[in-house]
Amino acid sequence: QVQLVESGGGLVQPGGSLRLSCAAYGFTLDSDAIAWFRQAPGKEREAVSCISATDGSTYYTESVKGRFTVSRDVAKNTVYLQLNSLKPEDTAVYYCADRVAIDCEYGLGWSRTADYVIWGQGTQVTVST
């Protein structure tokens, strides 16, 4: 069965850190661009970051630049999102998604949810005192 499984979410205080994992089962991630999205209550799903399979190029939405880092471990068939300096406005369910294309920038860019074919179930990140 082809699926993505996220883990690593939790409750953290402002300024804290988390590392989210996105593990693939039933297929390999080494030839696909993988993105992270998030969705807060009452808001639309927002693209957060993407990593290409071509040369490992990474992309970030403006609000997380300098704080979040996306990476991939081909041997573990897993993509990670390191979240540092967390803020209350980062609170959301975080999803990883597979584009089934090698490059994040293929077509109309990397931030459209409609371009992603395989989605995980999400992991909750809550930033609060």
CSV table of C-alpha atoms in Angstrom, one decimal:
chain,number,residue,atom,x,y,z
A,1,GLN,CA,0.0,0.0,0.0
A,2,VAL,CA,1.4,3.4,-1.0
A,3,GLN,CA,1.3,5.9,1.8
A,4,LEU,CA,3.1,8.7,3.6
A,5,VAL,CA,3.1,8.7,7.4
A,6,GLU,CA,4.0,11.8,9.4
A,7,SER,CA,5.2,11.8,13.0
A,8,GLY,CA,7.0,14.1,15.5
A,9,GLY,CA,4.3,16.6,16.2
A,10,GLY,CA,3.4,17.7,19.8
A,11,LEU,CA,3.0,20.5,22.2
A,12,VAL,CA,5.9,22.9,22.5
A,13,GLN,CA,6.5,26.3,24.1
A,14,PRO,CA,7.2,29.4,22.0
A,15,GLY,CA,10.9,29.4,21.0
A,16,GLY,CA,11.0,25.7,21.1
A,17,SER,CA,11.8,23.1,18.4
A,18,LEU,CA,10.4,20.0,16.9
A,19,ARG,CA,11.5,17.6,14.1
A,20,LEU,CA,8.7,16.2,11.9
A,21,SER,CA,9.3,13.0,9.9
A,22,CYS,CA,7.5,11.9,6.7
A,23,ALA,CA,8.1,8.2,5.9
A,24,ALA,CA,7.1,6.6,2.7
A,25,TYR,CA,5.8,3.1,2.4
A,26,GLY,CA,5.2,1.1,-0.8
A,27,PHE,CA,7.3,3.4,-2.9
A,28,THR,CA,10.6,5.3,-2.8
A,29,LEU,CA,11.0,9.1,-2.3
A,30,ASP,CA,14.3,9.4,-4.0
A,31,SER,CA,12.8,10.5,-7.4
A,32,ASP,CA,10.0,12.7,-6.2
A,33,ALA,CA,9.7,16.3,-4.9
A,34,ILE,CA,8.2,16.3,-1.4
A,35,ALA,CA,6.4,19.2,0.2
A,36,TRP,CA,5.2,20.1,3.7
A,37,PHE,CA,1.9,21.9,4.1
A,38,ARG,CA,0.0,23.0,7.2
A,39,GLN,CA,-3.5,23.9,8.0
A,40,ALA,CA,-4.7,25.8,11.1
A,41,PRO,CA,-8.3,25.7,12.3
A,42,GLY,CA,-10.5,27.8,10.0
A,43,LYS,CA,-7.8,28.5,7.5
A,44,GLU,CA,-6.8,27.1,4.1
A,45,ARG,CA,-4.0,24.6,3.7
A,46,GLU,CA,-0.7,26.5,3.3
A,47,ALA,CA,2.5,25.4,1.6
A,48,VAL,CA,5.4,25.5,4.0
A,49,SER,CA,8.4,23.9,2.3
A,50,CYS,CA,9.5,21.7,-0.6
A,51,ILE,CA,12.6,19.7,-1.4
A,52,SER,CA,13.4,18.6,-5.0
A,53,ALA,CA,14.8,15.2,-5.9
A,54,THR,CA,17.0,16.6,-8.7
A,55,ASP,CA,19.6,18.5,-6.7
A,56,GLY,CA,18.1,18.8,-3.3
A,57,SER,CA,17.0,22.4,-3.8
A,58,THR,CA,14.8,23.6,-1.0
A,59,TYR,CA,11.9,26.2,-1.0
A,60,TYR,CA,10.2,27.9,1.9
A,61,THR,CA,7.3,30.2,2.5
A,62,GLU,CA,8.4,33.6,3.7
A,63,SER,CA,7.0,33.2,7.2
A,64,VAL,CA,9.3,30.2,8.0
A,65,LYS,CA,12.5,31.2,6.3
A,66,GLY,CA,15.4,31.0,8.6
A,67,ARG,CA,13.5,28.9,11.2
A,68,PHE,CA,12.5,25.7,9.3
A,69,THR,CA,14.7,23.3,7.4
A,70,VAL,CA,13.6,20.5,5.1
A,71,SER,CA,15.9,17.6,4.4
A,72,ARG,CA,15.8,14.1,3.1
A,73,ASP,CA,17.4,10.8,4.0
A,74,VAL,CA,17.3,8.5,1.0
A,75,ALA,CA,18.5,5.4,2.9
A,76,LYS,CA,15.6,5.8,5.4
A,77,ASN,CA,13.1,6.8,2.7
A,78,THR,CA,12.2,9.7,4.9
A,79,VAL,CA,11.9,13.5,4.6
A,80,TYR,CA,12.2,15.7,7.6
A,81,LEU,CA,11.1,19.2,8.6
A,82,GLN,CA,13.1,20.8,11.4
A,83,LEU,CA,11.0,23.5,13.1
A,84,ASN,CA,13.0,26.0,15.3
A,85,SER,CA,12.1,29.2,17.0
A,86,LEU,CA,8.5,28.2,17.0
A,87,LYS,CA,5.7,30.8,17.3
A,88,PRO,CA,2.1,30.4,18.3
A,89,GLU,CA,1.1,31.2,14.7
A,90,ASP,CA,2.9,28.0,13.6
A,91,THR,CA,0.2,25.9,15.4
A,92,ALA,CA,-1.4,23.7,12.8
A,93,VAL,CA,-1.7,20.2,11.4
A,94,TYR,CA,1.3,19.5,9.3
A,95,TYR,CA,1.1,17.3,6.2
A,96,CYS,CA,3.7,15.9,3.8
A,97,ALA,CA,2.8,15.4,0.2
A,98,ASP,CA,4.4,13.7,-2.8
A,99,ARG,CA,4.3,15.6,-6.1
A,100,VAL,CA,5.1,12.6,-8.3
A,101,ALA,CA,7.4,15.0,-10.2
A,102,ILE,CA,11.2,15.3,-9.7
A,103,ASP,CA,11.3,19.1,-9.2
A,104,CYS,CA,9.4,21.4,-6.8
A,105,GLU,CA,9.3,24.1,-9.4
A,106,TYR,CA,7.8,21.9,-12.2
A,107,GLY,CA,4.8,23.6,-13.8
A,108,LEU,CA,3.3,26.4,-11.8
A,109,GLY,CA,5.5,26.2,-8.8
A,110,TRP,CA,5.4,24.2,-5.6
A,111,SER,CA,2.7,25.6,-3.5
A,112,ARG,CA,-0.5,24.4,-5.2
A,113,THR,CA,-2.2,21.5,-3.3
A,114,ALA,CA,-3.7,20.2,-6.5
A,115,ASP,CA,-0.3,19.3,-7.8
A,116,TYR,CA,0.3,16.7,-5.1
A,117,VAL,CA,-0.9,13.2,-5.5
A,118,ILE,CA,-0.1,11.3,-2.2
A,119,TRP,CA,-0.8,12.9,1.2
A,120,GLY,CA,-0.1,11.8,4.7
A,121,GLN,CA,-2.6,11.9,7.5
A,122,GLY,CA,-1.0,14.8,9.3
A,123,THR,CA,0.6,15.5,12.6
A,124,GLN,CA,-0.5,18.2,15.1
A,125,VAL,CA,1.9,20.9,16.1
A,126,THR,CA,0.8,23.2,19.0
A,127,VAL,CA,2.9,26.1,20.1
A,128,SER,CA,1.6,27.4,23.4
A,129,THR,CA,2.6,28.3,27.0
